[in-house]
Amino acid sequence: MCGIVGYIGKRDSQDILLEGLKKLEYRGYDSAGIAVFTKNGLEITKSKGRLANLEGLLREEPLEGFVGIGHTRWATHGKPSDVNSHPHTDNTAKFSVVHNGIVENYLNLKEELMAKGHIFVSETDTEVISHLIADEYNGNIVEAVQRAVKRMRGAFALGVLTEFEPDRLVAVRFASPLVIGVGEGENFIGSDIPAILEHTRNVYILNDGEMAILTSSSVELMTTEGESISKEIFHVDWDLVTAEKAGFDHFMLKEIHEQPKAYRDTMISRIAEDGKSVELKELGMTAEYIKSIRKVHIVACGTAYHAGLVGKSVIESLARIPVETDVASEYRYRSPIITPDTLVIVVSQSGETADTLAALREAQRNGARVLAITNVVGSSVAREADHVLITWAGLEIAVASTKAYTSQLIAFYLFGLHLAGTLETKEAAYIEEVIAAMHKLPEQVESILEQAVVLKKVAESISHHKHLFFIGRGVDYAVAQEGSLKLKEISYIHSEAYAAGELKHGTLALIEDGIPVISLVTQEELYEKTLSNIKEVKARGAHVLGIANEGSEEEVAKSVDELFAIPKTLPILSPALSVIPLQLISYYASLALEHDVDKPRNLAKSVTVE
């Protein structure tokens, strides 16, 4: 997830672009840059790091002009660096592009363009776009962009300038957000409304496959096929703080609602076009190496550790390789048995978690290869690991992780299926069935989010209690642990998660009259066992909320006080759905208690010390 902004008018563009990028820095802060038409032509200044670095450069050497585009980056292709920063140009430096999204077929396009003599300087997919537009240019920038996007696969929002037509700014949207701001004698583009809200409250919101051609005095809207379209102007009446959260009250709620997109983005380009296999060429793992793996260690902290618990079940089920899951802060100190045929998987949203980094280095010292699952390209774990699988969740601001966690689950599903396909431990028909079910997950998550009002009532009731318990079996227990952590970290209600079958071994003594118990019942082969455990806590006076699959409501409802049904999916995929209502319950419980949802006490987003 990156932020783009553009301006064309009669004012100094540099200051407007920088103001817009400040409002978009939550979308990415690996690097930033701007391109402006100056008296010397199209000039670019960009820099790795926070926006302050770019501001420093521009104070020393300003770019003076009335037309420009800007970008703040959240890296996907290519590590954060000056050269990988946007805007990108072609070899002539006459065409400049800023881009939010992913060009899936950029390697094929790059090879084709290189064969024509184009020379590339960055590792990014975006640079391909500038070369492609230059290659298609025949005197009309709009037509060149239209021809270029027809050849691109993936998700993209674009801002495009060419020195040959300095009075026009072209914007395109396909599966990545983009808005057009309409002013008086000036017009704007932005990834989000906050980027332009200080200058105009009148916007066009582009849909997929639409583009805009901006001059200082006009905005022309059309499809990428060249068909003219008309839209009503949307008048923004939000304040700036609300706009940054896209209308949501908190970043956590916004990020919960961004999960369908995060699922799609993490899967995109990694599933074969025929839907029959998972392709993880980015890992650089040969079939020979995969067949040499004898055991897997998954090492992580907090929420990432809980994703690892699901990952353990996924890999063992699909690939039939034994897996151990460890809390990173304990891993080194138990003298783990690590050998060259061990694959160590470290999981970290930020890629900077100190204990996880230490575990990575310990594994490598003992001769093991390390696979990093992280949300940050160019992070420490991404740089140091032997193999990297990026979760494309986009920037996560709330301390309590939601979309990063579920994207980690998607990464484990992809990796497990990749192993199964290579090792032939599952039939091709089953792999295809799982992939088809994964494609349905984003829409199924959306259907859960539409029922948030039901979960809000549950949460408000829970907020009156000081203690709460979660129970489940199998992967339901793994999800129960994540649900318990979410509730604790933002509502401060004491909660514990237990394997439902362990209740009789001591913890049943904690159940008393009226205490809330949330029970996950999504694993069909464990229904009878879990329902028996529910009856045990009910007999001691517990008030039970059941989270179960659609189709099993009637059976489960007989054993619980309240029931919330999630869309039915394959049992192995249920954690990607069952955790969503738990996230919402935690959010609304914290809200009912009037806590700071996004910044819970005593906690930080990235734990960079042991």
PDB file of N, CA and C in Angstrom, residues 257-333:
ATOM      1  N   HIS A 257     -11.842  -3.942   8.497  1.00  0.00           N
ATOM      2  CA  HIS A 257     -12.616  -3.906   7.260  1.00  0.00           C
ATOM      3  C   HIS A 257     -11.735  -3.994   6.012  1.00  0.00           C
ATOM      4  N   GLU A 258     -10.435  -3.799   6.154  1.00  0.00           N
ATOM      5  CA  GLU A 258      -9.526  -3.930   5.014  1.00  0.00           C
ATOM      6  C   GLU A 258      -9.087  -5.373   4.769  1.00  0.00           C
ATOM      7  N   GLN A 259      -9.542  -6.292   5.611  1.00  0.00           N
ATOM      8  CA  GLN A 259      -9.072  -7.673   5.484  1.00  0.00           C
ATOM      9  C   GLN A 259      -9.470  -8.359   4.185  1.00  0.00           C
ATOM     10  N   PRO A 260     -10.658  -8.152   3.655  1.00  0.00           N
ATOM     11  CA  PRO A 260     -10.933  -8.775   2.347  1.00  0.00           C
ATOM     12  C   PRO A 260      -9.912  -8.378   1.286  1.00  0.00           C
ATOM     13  N   LYS A 261      -9.543  -7.096   1.250  1.00  0.00           N
ATOM     14  CA  LYS A 261      -8.528  -6.636   0.295  1.00  0.00           C
ATOM     15  C   LYS A 261      -7.171  -7.259   0.610  1.00  0.00           C
ATOM     16  N   ALA A 262      -6.821  -7.332   1.900  1.00  0.00           N
ATOM     17  CA  ALA A 262      -5.537  -7.923   2.277  1.00  0.00           C
ATOM     18  C   ALA A 262      -5.467  -9.392   1.869  1.00  0.00           C
ATOM     19  N   TYR A 263      -6.572 -10.106   1.985  1.00  0.00           N
ATOM     20  CA  TYR A 263      -6.617 -11.505   1.543  1.00  0.00           C
ATOM     21  C   TYR A 263      -6.330 -11.583   0.044  1.00  0.00           C
ATOM     22  N   ARG A 264      -7.055 -10.742  -0.702  1.00  0.00           N
ATOM     23  CA  ARG A 264      -6.885 -10.781  -2.164  1.00  0.00           C
ATOM     24  C   ARG A 264      -5.459 -10.415  -2.564  1.00  0.00           C
ATOM     25  N   ASP A 265      -4.931  -9.356  -1.949  1.00  0.00           N
ATOM     26  CA  ASP A 265      -3.602  -8.894  -2.323  1.00  0.00           C
ATOM     27  C   ASP A 265      -2.525  -9.913  -1.987  1.00  0.00           C
ATOM     28  N   THR A 266      -2.683 -10.618  -0.866  1.00  0.00           N
ATOM     29  CA  THR A 266      -1.678 -11.613  -0.475  1.00  0.00           C
ATOM     30  C   THR A 266      -1.738 -12.833  -1.380  1.00  0.00           C
ATOM     31  N   MET A 267      -2.933 -13.128  -1.898  1.00  0.00           N
ATOM     32  CA  MET A 267      -3.070 -14.272  -2.808  1.00  0.00           C
ATOM     33  C   MET A 267      -2.699 -13.921  -4.244  1.00  0.00           C
ATOM     34  N   ILE A 268      -2.888 -12.650  -4.616  1.00  0.00           N
ATOM     35  CA  ILE A 268      -2.746 -12.253  -6.013  1.00  0.00           C
ATOM     36  C   ILE A 268      -1.350 -12.616  -6.544  1.00  0.00           C
ATOM     37  N   SER A 269      -1.301 -13.092  -7.715  1.00  0.00           N
ATOM     38  CA  SER A 269      -0.077 -13.472  -8.440  1.00  0.00           C
ATOM     39  C   SER A 269       0.579 -14.735  -7.895  1.00  0.00           C
ATOM     40  N   ARG A 270       0.027 -15.309  -6.822  1.00  0.00           N
ATOM     41  CA  ARG A 270       0.642 -16.518  -6.260  1.00  0.00           C
ATOM     42  C   ARG A 270      -0.168 -17.779  -6.549  1.00  0.00           C
ATOM     43  N   ILE A 271      -1.312 -17.577  -7.148  1.00  0.00           N
ATOM     44  CA  ILE A 271      -2.138 -18.710  -7.548  1.00  0.00           C
ATOM     45  C   ILE A 271      -2.135 -18.762  -9.074  1.00  0.00           C
ATOM     46  N   ALA A 272      -1.873 -19.929  -9.608  1.00  0.00           N
ATOM     47  CA  ALA A 272      -1.796 -20.096 -11.059  1.00  0.00           C
ATOM     48  C   ALA A 272      -3.114 -19.677 -11.709  1.00  0.00           C
ATOM     49  N   GLU A 273      -3.030 -19.200 -12.948  1.00  0.00           N
ATOM     50  CA  GLU A 273      -4.214 -18.699 -13.635  1.00  0.00           C
ATOM     51  C   GLU A 273      -5.296 -19.766 -13.774  1.00  0.00           C
ATOM     52  N   ASP A 274      -4.900 -21.037 -13.845  1.00  0.00           N
ATOM     53  CA  ASP A 274      -5.907 -22.096 -13.969  1.00  0.00           C
ATOM     54  C   ASP A 274      -6.486 -22.491 -12.614  1.00  0.00           C
ATOM     55  N   GLY A 275      -5.980 -21.888 -11.533  1.00  0.00           N
ATOM     56  CA  GLY A 275      -6.521 -22.153 -10.206  1.00  0.00           C
ATOM     57  C   GLY A 275      -6.199 -23.518  -9.641  1.00  0.00           C
ATOM     58  N   LYS A 276      -5.200 -24.188 -10.218  1.00  0.00           N
ATOM     59  CA  LYS A 276      -4.915 -25.554  -9.798  1.00  0.00           C
ATOM     60  C   LYS A 276      -3.689 -25.685  -8.917  1.00  0.00           C
ATOM     61  N   SER A 277      -2.903 -24.626  -8.808  1.00  0.00           N
ATOM     62  CA  SER A 277      -1.672 -24.731  -8.020  1.00  0.00           C
ATOM     63  C   SER A 277      -1.267 -23.370  -7.481  1.00  0.00           C
ATOM     64  N   VAL A 278      -0.357 -23.415  -6.509  1.00  0.00           N
ATOM     65  CA  VAL A 278       0.230 -22.209  -5.933  1.00  0.00           C
ATOM     66  C   VAL A 278       1.639 -22.066  -6.472  1.00  0.00           C
ATOM     67  N   GLU A 279       1.972 -20.860  -6.927  1.00  0.00           N
ATOM     68  CA  GLU A 279       3.304 -20.609  -7.482  1.00  0.00           C
ATOM     69  C   GLU A 279       4.033 -19.602  -6.600  1.00  0.00           C
ATOM     70  N   LEU A 280       5.100 -20.054  -5.966  1.00  0.00           N
ATOM     71  CA  LEU A 280       5.876 -19.185  -5.073  1.00  0.00           C
ATOM     72  C   LEU A 280       7.311 -19.086  -5.567  1.00  0.00           C
ATOM     73  N   LYS A 281       7.457 -18.630  -6.807  1.00  0.00           N
ATOM     74  CA  LYS A 281       8.791 -18.500  -7.394  1.00  0.00           C
ATOM     75  C   LYS A 281       9.659 -17.528  -6.609  1.00  0.00           C
ATOM     76  N   GLU A 282       9.018 -16.558  -5.939  1.00  0.00           N
ATOM     77  CA  GLU A 282       9.760 -15.559  -5.169  1.00  0.00           C
ATOM     78  C   GLU A 282      10.580 -16.174  -4.047  1.00  0.00           C
ATOM     79  N   LEU A 283      10.190 -17.369  -3.608  1.00  0.00           N
ATOM     80  CA  LEU A 283      10.916 -18.008  -2.509  1.00  0.00           C
ATOM     81  C   LEU A 283      12.301 -18.480  -2.931  1.00  0.00           C
ATOM     82  N   GLY A 284      12.439 -18.854  -4.179  1.00  0.00           N
ATOM     83  CA  GLY A 284      13.721 -19.387  -4.626  1.00  0.00           C
ATOM     84  C   GLY A 284      14.029 -20.746  -4.026  1.00  0.00           C
ATOM     85  N   MET A 285      12.995 -21.503  -3.670  1.00  0.00           N
ATOM     86  CA  MET A 285      13.192 -22.852  -3.116  1.00  0.00           C
ATOM     87  C   MET A 285      13.070 -23.875  -4.238  1.00  0.00           C
ATOM     88  N   THR A 286      14.086 -24.655  -4.442  1.00  0.00           N
ATOM     89  CA  THR A 286      14.023 -25.697  -5.458  1.00  0.00           C
ATOM     90  C   THR A 286      13.218 -26.876  -4.932  1.00  0.00           C
ATOM     91  N   ALA A 287      12.698 -27.670  -5.854  1.00  0.00           N
ATOM     92  CA  ALA A 287      11.984 -28.883  -5.463  1.00  0.00           C
ATOM     93  C   ALA A 287      12.915 -29.819  -4.700  1.00  0.00           C
ATOM     94  N   GLU A 288      14.176 -29.844  -5.105  1.00  0.00           N
ATOM     95  CA  GLU A 288      15.159 -30.696  -4.418  1.00  0.00           C
ATOM     96  C   GLU A 288      15.310 -30.278  -2.957  1.00  0.00           C
ATOM     97  N   TYR A 289      15.377 -28.968  -2.721  1.00  0.00           N
ATOM     98  CA  TYR A 289      15.507 -28.509  -1.333  1.00  0.00           C
ATOM     99  C   TYR A 289      14.255 -28.842  -0.530  1.00  0.00           C
ATOM    100  N   ILE A 290      13.078 -28.584  -1.101  1.00  0.00           N
ATOM    101  CA  ILE A 290      11.835 -28.862  -0.380  1.00  0.00           C
ATOM    102  C   ILE A 290      11.759 -30.329   0.024  1.00  0.00           C
ATOM    103  N   LYS A 291      12.191 -31.197  -0.857  1.00  0.00           N
ATOM    104  CA  LYS A 291      12.147 -32.631  -0.552  1.00  0.00           C
ATOM    105  C   LYS A 291      13.168 -33.033   0.514  1.00  0.00           C
ATOM    106  N   SER A 292      14.124 -32.143   0.795  1.00  0.00           N
ATOM    107  CA  SER A 292      15.133 -32.453   1.815  1.00  0.00           C
ATOM    108  C   SER A 292      14.711 -32.012   3.222  1.00  0.00           C
ATOM    109  N   ILE A 293      13.618 -31.249   3.323  1.00  0.00           N
ATOM    110  CA  ILE A 293      13.166 -30.747   4.630  1.00  0.00           C
ATOM    111  C   ILE A 293      12.606 -31.902   5.452  1.00  0.00           C
ATOM    112  N   ARG A 294      13.146 -32.060   6.657  1.00  0.00           N
ATOM    113  CA  ARG A 294      12.688 -33.136   7.536  1.00  0.00           C
ATOM    114  C   ARG A 294      11.850 -32.621   8.703  1.00  0.00           C
ATOM    115  N   LYS A 295      12.023 -31.377   9.060  1.00  0.00           N
ATOM    116  CA  LYS A 295      11.201 -30.794  10.123  1.00  0.00           C
ATOM    117  C   LYS A 295      11.163 -29.290   9.939  1.00  0.00           C
ATOM    118  N   VAL A 296      10.131 -28.682  10.531  1.00  0.00           N
ATOM    119  CA  VAL A 296       9.935 -27.238  10.435  1.00  0.00           C
ATOM    120  C   VAL A 296       9.770 -26.676  11.839  1.00  0.00           C
ATOM    121  N   HIS A 297      10.451 -25.567  12.108  1.00  0.00           N
ATOM    122  CA  HIS A 297      10.237 -24.808  13.340  1.00  0.00           C
ATOM    123  C   HIS A 297       9.585 -23.482  12.961  1.00  0.00           C
ATOM    124  N   ILE A 298       8.456 -23.157  13.577  1.00  0.00           N
ATOM    125  CA  ILE A 298       7.822 -21.849  13.390  1.00  0.00           C
ATOM    126  C   ILE A 298       8.072 -21.036  14.654  1.00  0.00           C
ATOM    127  N   VAL A 299       8.657 -19.852  14.481  1.00  0.00           N
ATOM    128  CA  VAL A 299       9.083 -19.030  15.618  1.00  0.00           C
ATOM    129  C   VAL A 299       8.515 -17.620  15.452  1.00  0.00           C
ATOM    130  N   ALA A 300       7.859 -17.125  16.496  1.00  0.00           N
ATOM    131  CA  ALA A 300       7.233 -15.802  16.403  1.00  0.00           C
ATOM    132  C   ALA A 300       6.834 -15.339  17.794  1.00  0.00           C
ATOM    133  N   CYS A 301       6.286 -14.122  17.860  1.00  0.00           N
ATOM    134  CA  CYS A 301       5.840 -13.537  19.122  1.00  0.00           C
ATOM    135  C   CYS A 301       4.393 -13.073  19.002  1.00  0.00           C
ATOM    136  N   GLY A 302       3.665 -13.130  20.113  1.00  0.00           N
ATOM    137  CA  GLY A 302       2.339 -12.548  20.185  1.00  0.00           C
ATOM    138  C   GLY A 302       1.395 -13.059  19.122  1.00  0.00           C
ATOM    139  N   THR A 303       0.742 -12.133  18.439  1.00  0.00           N
ATOM    140  CA  THR A 303      -0.227 -12.480  17.406  1.00  0.00           C
ATOM    141  C   THR A 303       0.407 -13.317  16.301  1.00  0.00           C
ATOM    142  N   ALA A 304       1.635 -12.987  15.910  1.00  0.00           N
ATOM    143  CA  ALA A 304       2.318 -13.767  14.871  1.00  0.00           C
ATOM    144  C   ALA A 304       2.525 -15.210  15.322  1.00  0.00           C
ATOM    145  N   TYR A 305       2.768 -15.409  16.619  1.00  0.00           N
ATOM    146  CA  TYR A 305       2.896 -16.765  17.162  1.00  0.00           C
ATOM    147  C   TYR A 305       1.584 -17.525  16.991  1.00  0.00           C
ATOM    148  N   HIS A 306       0.467 -16.837  17.239  1.00  0.00           N
ATOM    149  CA  HIS A 306      -0.823 -17.497  17.073  1.00  0.00           C
ATOM    150  C   HIS A 306      -1.071 -17.864  15.613  1.00  0.00           C
ATOM    151  N   ALA A 307      -0.609 -17.025  14.683  1.00  0.00           N
ATOM    152  CA  ALA A 307      -0.679 -17.404  13.273  1.00  0.00           C
ATOM    153  C   ALA A 307       0.161 -18.650  13.029  1.00  0.00           C
ATOM    154  N   GLY A 308       1.311 -18.728  13.715  1.00  0.00           N
ATOM    155  CA  GLY A 308       2.175 -19.889  13.591  1.00  0.00           C
ATOM    156  C   GLY A 308       1.524 -21.166  14.088  1.00  0.00           C
ATOM    157  N   LEU A 309       0.662 -21.064  15.101  1.00  0.00           N
ATOM    158  CA  LEU A 309      -0.050 -22.244  15.594  1.00  0.00           C
ATOM    159  C   LEU A 309      -0.978 -22.800  14.515  1.00  0.00           C
ATOM    160  N   VAL A 310      -1.630 -21.910  13.798  1.00  0.00           N
ATOM    161  CA  VAL A 310      -2.438 -22.354  12.663  1.00  0.00           C
ATOM    162  C   VAL A 310      -1.529 -22.894  11.566  1.00  0.00           C
ATOM    163  N   GLY A 311      -0.399 -22.204  11.327  1.00  0.00           N
ATOM    164  CA  GLY A 311       0.551 -22.649  10.314  1.00  0.00           C
ATOM    165  C   GLY A 311       1.061 -24.058  10.567  1.00  0.00           C
ATOM    166  N   LYS A 312       1.288 -24.387  11.821  1.00  0.00           N
ATOM    167  CA  LYS A 312       1.731 -25.739  12.185  1.00  0.00           C
ATOM    168  C   LYS A 312       0.718 -26.774  11.709  1.00  0.00           C
ATOM    169  N   SER A 313      -0.557 -26.531  12.004  1.00  0.00           N
ATOM    170  CA  SER A 313      -1.606 -27.457  11.596  1.00  0.00           C
ATOM    171  C   SER A 313      -1.697 -27.554  10.078  1.00  0.00           C
ATOM    172  N   VAL A 314      -1.559 -26.407   9.410  1.00  0.00           N
ATOM    173  CA  VAL A 314      -1.664 -26.373   7.945  1.00  0.00           C
ATOM    174  C   VAL A 314      -0.545 -27.179   7.292  1.00  0.00           C
ATOM    175  N   ILE A 315       0.693 -26.951   7.731  1.00  0.00           N
ATOM    176  CA  ILE A 315       1.840 -27.628   7.111  1.00  0.00           C
ATOM    177  C   ILE A 315       1.809 -29.119   7.411  1.00  0.00           C
ATOM    178  N   GLU A 316       1.508 -29.479   8.651  1.00  0.00           N
ATOM    179  CA  GLU A 316       1.467 -30.907   8.977  1.00  0.00           C
ATOM    180  C   GLU A 316       0.353 -31.608   8.210  1.00  0.00           C
ATOM    181  N   SER A 317      -0.796 -30.954   8.080  1.00  0.00           N
ATOM    182  CA  SER A 317      -1.922 -31.562   7.375  1.00  0.00           C
ATOM    183  C   SER A 317      -1.657 -31.696   5.883  1.00  0.00           C
ATOM    184  N   LEU A 318      -1.109 -30.635   5.280  1.00  0.00           N
ATOM    185  CA  LEU A 318      -0.938 -30.631   3.832  1.00  0.00           C
ATOM    186  C   LEU A 318       0.341 -31.312   3.376  1.00  0.00           C
ATOM    187  N   ALA A 319       1.442 -31.060   4.076  1.00  0.00           N
ATOM    188  CA  ALA A 319       2.752 -31.534   3.617  1.00  0.00           C
ATOM    189  C   ALA A 319       3.272 -32.738   4.379  1.00  0.00           C
ATOM    190  N   ARG A 320       2.653 -33.059   5.508  1.00  0.00           N
ATOM    191  CA  ARG A 320       3.046 -34.211   6.338  1.00  0.00           C
ATOM    192  C   ARG A 320       4.491 -34.110   6.810  1.00  0.00           C
ATOM    193  N   ILE A 321       4.894 -32.886   7.140  1.00  0.00           N
ATOM    194  CA  ILE A 321       6.208 -32.629   7.729  1.00  0.00           C
ATOM    195  C   ILE A 321       5.986 -32.240   9.188  1.00  0.00           C
ATOM    196  N   PRO A 322       6.726 -32.830  10.138  1.00  0.00           N
ATOM    197  CA  PRO A 322       6.528 -32.463  11.547  1.00  0.00           C
ATOM    198  C   PRO A 322       6.936 -31.009  11.811  1.00  0.00           C
ATOM    199  N   VAL A 323       6.119 -30.311  12.603  1.00  0.00           N
ATOM    200  CA  VAL A 323       6.327 -28.892  12.862  1.00  0.00           C
ATOM    201  C   VAL A 323       6.312 -28.627  14.361  1.00  0.00           C
ATOM    202  N   GLU A 324       7.273 -27.821  14.821  1.00  0.00           N
ATOM    203  CA  GLU A 324       7.268 -27.307  16.188  1.00  0.00           C
ATOM    204  C   GLU A 324       7.011 -25.809  16.134  1.00  0.00           C
ATOM    205  N   THR A 325       6.221 -25.302  17.068  1.00  0.00           N
ATOM    206  CA  THR A 325       5.949 -23.866  17.121  1.00  0.00           C
ATOM    207  C   THR A 325       6.467 -23.326  18.443  1.00  0.00           C
ATOM    208  N   ASP A 326       7.263 -22.260  18.372  1.00  0.00           N
ATOM    209  CA  ASP A 326       7.899 -21.707  19.562  1.00  0.00           C
ATOM    210  C   ASP A 326       7.656 -20.215  19.689  1.00  0.00           C
ATOM    211  N   VAL A 327       7.536 -19.759  20.933  1.00  0.00           N
ATOM    212  CA  VAL A 327       7.590 -18.333  21.221  1.00  0.00           C
ATOM    213  C   VAL A 327       9.040 -17.896  21.051  1.00  0.00           C
ATOM    214  N   ALA A 328       9.267 -16.872  20.267  1.00  0.00           N
ATOM    215  CA  ALA A 328      10.632 -16.476  19.911  1.00  0.00           C
ATOM    216  C   ALA A 328      11.481 -16.140  21.124  1.00  0.00           C
ATOM    217  N   SER A 329      10.890 -15.543  22.151  1.00  0.00           N
ATOM    218  CA  SER A 329      11.667 -15.148  23.326  1.00  0.00           C
ATOM    219  C   SER A 329      12.175 -16.344  24.119  1.00  0.00           C
ATOM    220  N   GLU A 330      11.626 -17.532  23.859  1.00  0.00           N
ATOM    221  CA  GLU A 330      12.056 -18.744  24.560  1.00  0.00           C
ATOM    222  C   GLU A 330      12.906 -19.656  23.682  1.00  0.00           C
ATOM    223  N   TYR A 331      12.855 -19.442  22.385  1.00  0.00           N
ATOM    224  CA  TYR A 331      13.417 -20.395  21.429  1.00  0.00           C
ATOM    225  C   TYR A 331      14.896 -20.667  21.673  1.00  0.00           C
ATOM    226  N   ARG A 332      15.691 -19.614  21.767  1.00  0.00           N
ATOM    227  CA  ARG A 332      17.144 -19.810  21.910  1.00  0.00           C
ATOM    228  C   ARG A 332      17.512 -20.480  23.219  1.00  0.00           C
ATOM    229  N   TYR A 333      16.698 -20.228  24.233  1.00  0.00           N
ATOM    230  CA  TYR A 333      17.088 -20.640  25.581  1.00  0.00           C
ATOM    231  C   TYR A 333      16.700 -22.070  25.913  1.00  0.00           C
TER     232      TYR A 333
END
